[in-house]
Short mmCIF file of C-alpha atoms and ligand atoms in Angstrom, two decimals:
data_model
loop_
_atom_site.label_atom_id
_atom_site.label_comp_id
_atom_site.label_asym_id
_atom_site.label_seq_id
_atom_site.Cartn_x
_atom_site.Cartn_y
_atom_site.Cartn_z
CA MET A 1 11.14 -204.69 45.59
CA ARG A 2 12.68 -204.93 49.28
CA ILE A 3 10.36 -205.98 52.22
CA ASP A 4 11.13 -205.45 55.73
CA LEU A 5 8.99 -207.42 58.26
CA ILE A 6 9.15 -206.29 62.05
CA SER A 7 7.47 -208.38 64.67
CA ILE A 8 7.27 -210.36 67.95
CA PHE A 9 6.06 -213.05 65.73
CA PRO A 10 8.38 -213.26 62.79
CA GLU A 11 7.45 -217.00 61.94
CA PHE A 12 3.88 -215.79 61.41
CA PHE A 13 5.10 -214.67 58.09
CA ASP A 14 6.46 -218.23 56.90
CA VAL A 15 3.57 -218.33 54.89
CA LEU A 16 4.68 -215.85 52.50
CA ASP A 17 7.37 -218.66 51.47
CA LEU A 18 4.74 -220.38 49.79
CA SER A 19 2.98 -220.38 46.46
CA LEU A 20 3.48 -217.27 44.22
CA ILE A 21 5.27 -214.96 46.76
CA GLY A 22 7.73 -217.78 47.40
CA LYS A 23 8.36 -218.28 43.72
CA ALA A 24 8.77 -214.32 43.66
CA GLN A 25 11.68 -214.32 45.94
CA ARG A 26 13.31 -217.46 44.45
CA GLU A 27 13.49 -215.33 41.32
CA GLU A 28 14.48 -212.52 43.13
CA LEU A 29 11.73 -210.26 42.08
CA LEU A 30 11.34 -209.72 45.74
CA THR A 31 13.40 -210.01 48.97
CA LEU A 32 11.78 -210.43 52.47
CA HIS A 33 13.66 -209.67 55.41
CA ARG A 34 12.08 -210.65 58.93
CA HIS A 35 12.98 -209.18 62.21
CA GLN A 36 12.38 -210.20 65.71
CA LEU A 37 11.46 -206.97 67.50
CA ARG A 38 12.64 -208.49 71.00
CA ASP A 39 16.23 -208.42 69.43
CA PHE A 40 16.11 -204.78 69.99
CA SER A 41 15.16 -204.70 73.56
CA PHE A 42 17.86 -205.03 75.81
CA ASP A 43 16.55 -205.56 79.46
CA LYS A 44 16.45 -208.85 81.62
CA HIS A 45 13.28 -209.94 79.84
CA ARG A 46 13.55 -208.51 76.29
CA SER A 47 10.27 -206.59 77.19
CA VAL A 48 8.64 -204.50 74.59
CA ASP A 49 5.45 -203.63 76.33
CA ASP A 50 4.53 -201.64 79.30
CA THR A 51 1.39 -200.57 81.05
CA PRO A 52 -0.75 -197.61 79.40
CA THR A 53 0.14 -194.26 80.86
CA GLY A 54 -3.20 -192.62 81.93
CA GLY A 55 -4.41 -195.92 83.13
CA GLY A 56 -6.72 -198.42 81.14
CA ALA A 57 -6.61 -201.97 80.04
CA GLY A 58 -4.06 -204.04 78.47
CA MET A 59 -0.28 -203.18 77.43
CA VAL A 60 1.23 -200.67 74.85
CA MET A 61 4.20 -201.25 72.79
CA LYS A 62 7.30 -199.42 73.90
CA PRO A 63 8.71 -196.88 71.21
CA GLU A 64 12.61 -197.53 71.95
CA PRO A 65 12.64 -201.13 70.47
CA TRP A 66 10.71 -200.01 67.27
CA ALA A 67 13.11 -197.17 66.62
CA LEU A 68 16.20 -199.57 66.86
CA ALA A 69 14.86 -201.90 64.90
CA LEU A 70 13.67 -199.53 62.11
CA GLU A 71 17.15 -197.71 62.59
CA HIS A 72 18.62 -201.12 61.85
CA VAL A 73 16.45 -201.50 58.63
CA LEU A 74 17.69 -198.19 57.51
CA ALA A 75 21.37 -199.02 57.98
CA GLN A 76 20.89 -202.24 56.01
CA ARG A 77 19.79 -200.07 52.92
CA GLU A 78 22.07 -200.44 49.83
CA THR A 79 21.49 -196.72 48.59
CA PRO A 80 20.89 -194.58 51.50
CA SER A 81 20.61 -191.85 49.20
CA ALA A 82 17.28 -193.09 47.57
CA GLU A 83 13.77 -192.09 48.50
CA PRO A 84 12.94 -192.96 52.08
CA PRO A 85 11.37 -196.39 52.43
CA VAL A 86 7.50 -196.53 52.88
CA LEU A 87 6.39 -197.61 56.64
CA ILE A 88 3.40 -199.31 56.75
CA ILE A 89 2.01 -199.53 60.32
CA PRO A 90 -1.17 -201.41 60.53
CA THR A 91 -3.65 -200.31 62.63
CA PRO A 92 -7.56 -200.51 63.04
CA ALA A 93 -7.31 -196.45 62.66
CA GLY A 94 -5.50 -196.63 59.34
CA GLU A 95 -6.48 -196.04 55.75
CA VAL A 96 -8.40 -198.86 54.49
CA LEU A 97 -6.51 -200.96 51.83
CA THR A 98 -7.97 -200.60 48.41
CA GLN A 99 -6.87 -202.07 44.89
CA ARG A 100 -5.68 -198.59 44.23
CA THR A 101 -3.31 -198.14 47.20
CA ALA A 102 -2.01 -201.71 46.48
CA GLN A 103 -1.25 -200.67 42.95
CA GLN A 104 0.48 -197.52 44.31
CA LEU A 105 2.66 -199.31 46.71
CA ALA A 106 3.76 -201.82 44.31
CA GLN A 107 5.70 -199.21 42.72
CA ALA A 108 7.74 -198.68 45.83
CA GLU A 109 11.48 -199.75 45.94
CA HIS A 110 11.51 -200.56 49.55
CA LEU A 111 8.40 -201.26 52.13
CA VAL A 112 8.67 -201.68 55.75
CA PHE A 113 6.18 -203.29 57.79
CA ALA A 114 5.80 -202.60 61.54
CA PRO A 115 2.80 -204.86 62.81
CA GLY A 116 2.16 -204.21 66.66
CA ARG A 117 0.35 -206.30 69.14
CA PHE A 118 -1.34 -205.48 72.44
CA GLU A 119 -3.32 -202.17 72.52
CA GLY A 120 -0.78 -200.93 69.56
CA ILE A 121 2.39 -198.85 69.66
CA ASP A 122 3.50 -195.80 71.45
CA GLN A 123 2.02 -192.88 69.58
CA ARG A 124 5.43 -190.92 69.77
CA LEU A 125 7.04 -193.87 67.25
CA MET A 126 4.61 -192.56 64.60
CA ASP A 127 5.13 -189.16 65.25
CA TRP A 128 9.28 -189.90 64.99
CA ALA A 129 9.05 -192.17 62.07
CA PRO A 130 8.32 -189.35 59.25
CA GLU A 131 11.76 -188.17 59.71
CA HIS A 132 12.99 -191.13 58.11
CA PHE A 133 10.07 -192.90 56.26
CA GLN A 134 7.20 -192.25 54.09
CA VAL A 135 4.61 -193.30 56.77
CA ARG A 136 1.36 -194.84 56.22
CA PRO A 137 -1.00 -196.00 58.68
CA MET A 138 -3.29 -198.80 57.13
CA SER A 139 -6.16 -201.07 57.92
CA ILE A 140 -7.54 -204.08 56.18
CA GLY A 141 -11.06 -203.29 56.92
CA ASP A 142 -13.29 -202.07 59.81
CA TYR A 143 -13.09 -205.12 62.14
CA VAL A 144 -10.72 -205.80 64.87
CA LEU A 145 -7.74 -208.19 64.94
CA ASN A 146 -5.60 -209.20 67.92
CA GLY A 147 -2.34 -207.66 66.20
CA GLY A 148 -0.98 -206.28 62.93
CA GLU A 149 0.45 -209.65 61.54
CA SER A 150 -2.30 -211.17 59.75
CA ALA A 151 -3.24 -207.73 58.18
CA VAL A 152 0.57 -207.61 56.91
CA VAL A 153 0.24 -211.16 55.21
CA VAL A 154 -3.02 -209.35 53.27
CA MET A 155 -0.91 -206.47 52.37
CA VAL A 156 1.88 -208.27 51.44
CA GLU A 157 -0.16 -210.41 48.97
CA ALA A 158 -2.22 -207.71 47.55
CA ILE A 159 0.70 -205.64 46.79
CA THR A 160 3.40 -208.26 45.63
CA ARG A 161 1.05 -209.83 42.97
CA LEU A 162 1.08 -206.38 41.30
CA ILE A 163 4.84 -206.52 40.91
CA PRO A 164 5.59 -207.02 37.03
CA GLY A 165 6.76 -210.78 36.78
CA VAL A 166 4.99 -212.06 39.88
CA LEU A 167 1.77 -213.20 38.77
CA GLY A 168 1.88 -215.97 35.83
CA ASN A 169 -0.49 -214.46 33.60
CA PRO A 170 -0.30 -210.62 33.46
CA GLU A 171 -3.42 -210.43 31.39
CA SER A 172 -5.47 -211.68 34.33
CA LEU A 173 -4.28 -208.55 36.25
CA ALA A 174 -6.14 -206.09 33.75
CA GLU A 175 -9.34 -208.06 33.91
CA GLU A 176 -9.69 -209.18 37.34
CA SER A 177 -12.15 -207.96 40.09
CA HIS A 178 -11.58 -204.17 41.20
CA ALA A 179 -9.12 -203.41 38.42
CA ASP A 180 -11.67 -200.90 37.10
CA GLY A 181 -13.80 -200.83 40.16
CA LEU A 182 -16.19 -203.44 39.26
CA LEU A 183 -16.79 -206.93 40.41
CA GLU A 184 -15.56 -210.16 38.41
CA TYR A 185 -18.13 -211.47 35.74
CA PRO A 186 -19.05 -215.10 36.21
CA VAL A 187 -16.62 -217.91 35.10
CA TYR A 188 -17.23 -221.22 33.71
CA THR A 189 -15.23 -224.43 32.78
CA LYS A 190 -16.28 -227.72 31.42
CA PRO A 191 -18.33 -229.61 31.25
CA ALA A 192 -20.91 -227.73 28.91
CA ARG A 193 -23.70 -229.14 31.06
CA TRP A 194 -23.17 -230.14 34.74
CA ARG A 195 -25.96 -231.57 36.65
CA GLY A 196 -28.34 -230.51 34.34
CA VAL A 197 -27.40 -226.82 34.42
CA ASP A 198 -26.00 -225.45 31.07
CA VAL A 199 -23.10 -222.77 30.69
CA PRO A 200 -24.52 -219.44 29.25
CA GLU A 201 -24.73 -220.36 25.27
CA ILE A 202 -22.88 -217.40 24.29
CA LEU A 203 -19.72 -218.45 25.87
CA LEU A 204 -19.57 -221.54 23.53
CA SER A 205 -20.31 -219.34 20.66
CA GLY A 206 -16.59 -218.19 19.69
CA ASP A 207 -17.79 -214.63 19.20
CA HIS A 208 -15.10 -213.05 21.15
CA ALA A 209 -16.73 -209.26 20.67
CA LYS A 210 -20.17 -210.56 21.86
CA ILE A 211 -18.36 -212.42 24.92
CA ALA A 212 -16.74 -209.44 25.90
CA ALA A 213 -19.81 -207.28 25.84
CA TRP A 214 -21.74 -210.22 27.71
CA ARG A 215 -18.93 -210.23 30.48
CA ALA A 216 -18.97 -206.49 30.84
CA LYS A 217 -22.89 -206.37 31.35
CA GLN A 218 -22.28 -209.12 33.89
CA GLN A 219 -19.76 -206.94 35.83
CA ASP A 220 -22.22 -204.24 35.69
CA LEU A 221 -25.17 -206.18 37.03
CA ARG A 222 -23.50 -207.97 39.66
CA THR A 223 -21.66 -204.62 41.00
CA ARG A 224 -25.13 -202.77 40.86
CA LYS A 225 -26.79 -205.64 42.77
CA LEU A 226 -23.97 -206.72 45.22
CA ARG A 227 -22.10 -203.55 45.64
CA PRO A 228 -24.15 -200.60 45.28
CA ASP A 229 -21.31 -198.52 46.91
CA LEU A 230 -18.57 -199.62 44.30
CA TRP A 231 -21.11 -198.98 41.41
CA ALA A 232 -21.95 -195.38 42.74
CA LYS A 233 -17.93 -194.63 42.71
CA HIS A 234 -17.59 -196.20 39.28
CA VAL A 235 -20.48 -194.28 37.60
CA VAL A 236 -18.81 -191.19 38.71
CA ALA A 237 -15.18 -192.04 37.73
CA ARG A 238 -16.79 -193.23 34.35
CA GLU A 239 -18.47 -189.82 34.12
CA GLN A 240 -15.22 -188.02 34.94
CA ASN A 241 -13.43 -190.28 32.44
CA LEU A 242 -11.26 -191.71 35.08
CA THR A 243 -11.92 -195.33 33.91
C1 JD2 B 301 -4.04 -204.49 66.15
C2 JD2 B 301 -5.91 -203.47 68.83
C3 JD2 B 301 -6.23 -201.46 68.77
C4 JD2 B 301 -8.02 -202.90 69.59
C5 JD2 B 301 -2.01 -203.77 66.89
C6 JD2 B 301 -5.11 -204.63 65.28
C7 JD2 B 301 -6.31 -204.05 61.70
N1 JD2 B 301 -8.16 -203.92 60.17
C8 JD2 B 301 -7.62 -204.22 61.15
N2 JD2 B 301 -8.16 -204.58 62.28
N3 JD2 B 301 -7.36 -204.69 63.51
C9 JD2 B 301 -6.08 -204.19 63.29
C10 JD2 B 301 -5.02 -204.27 63.97
C11 JD2 B 301 -3.69 -203.88 63.62
C12 JD2 B 301 -2.67 -203.85 64.21
C13 JD2 B 301 -2.68 -203.73 65.69
N4 JD2 B 301 -4.10 -204.49 67.49
C14 JD2 B 301 -4.93 -204.72 68.36
N5 JD2 B 301 -5.46 -202.57 68.66
C15 JD2 B 301 -7.63 -201.34 69.39
C16 JD2 B 301 -7.17 -203.77 69.21
C17 JD2 B 301 -2.73 -204.33 67.77
C18 JD2 B 301 -5.22 -203.62 60.81
N6 JD2 B 301 -4.46 -203.21 59.97
#
């Protein structure tokens, strides 16, 4: 997978060189390209923002530097004939990222992220982009950030760990929280008794079928108690045989 990140703070993405995502890059399962948006602004101060038309607080990002940066990314493609890249625009008004969407986006060949700052990007950029990209306005949750960069870090992590070969242990993917719309079962390690508290006896039994059934029950109980919203969806999906 190729990922392009365009921002006025491209150093924000240095964290993506660490840990599993760093390793995936070294193994060439993933290629990250960072771009400085200001390199596509040509006035004296390389400005990328201006006052909001119609008035109001703050500043709005100008569409032209974004269009030039995105055209630069398109021009760099090795196979321009391939399906248009997916352009993810972080915004509090976007579709909230879920595990299901992360799984879908992990199938893409080329993702481009366009995190804005200030009060966001001139709407005309979003109206222009579908000519060249599969545009996905996305949010990471219902709270307000100062800009899209931290949301991009979250999205890239959620998506890239689903690329085959990126995660050390692929079995953990199928089992983990949200993969089936449920929360995780509780996990334990040694010692079997810690500060007077024992690990559930069944986990020491060696009976794998019984352990699997106990864990499934714990997932149900936890989800019903902690996330009734997820539980309701899970029940509907189970009835429709979608899980
Ligand atoms: C962003 C801002 C509009 C107020 C670009 C915020 C986000 N889950 C999320 N919360 N906030 C964002 C987000 C993403 C991009 C930008 N701002 C500040 N915009 C109204 C404040 C500017 C995501 N994804």
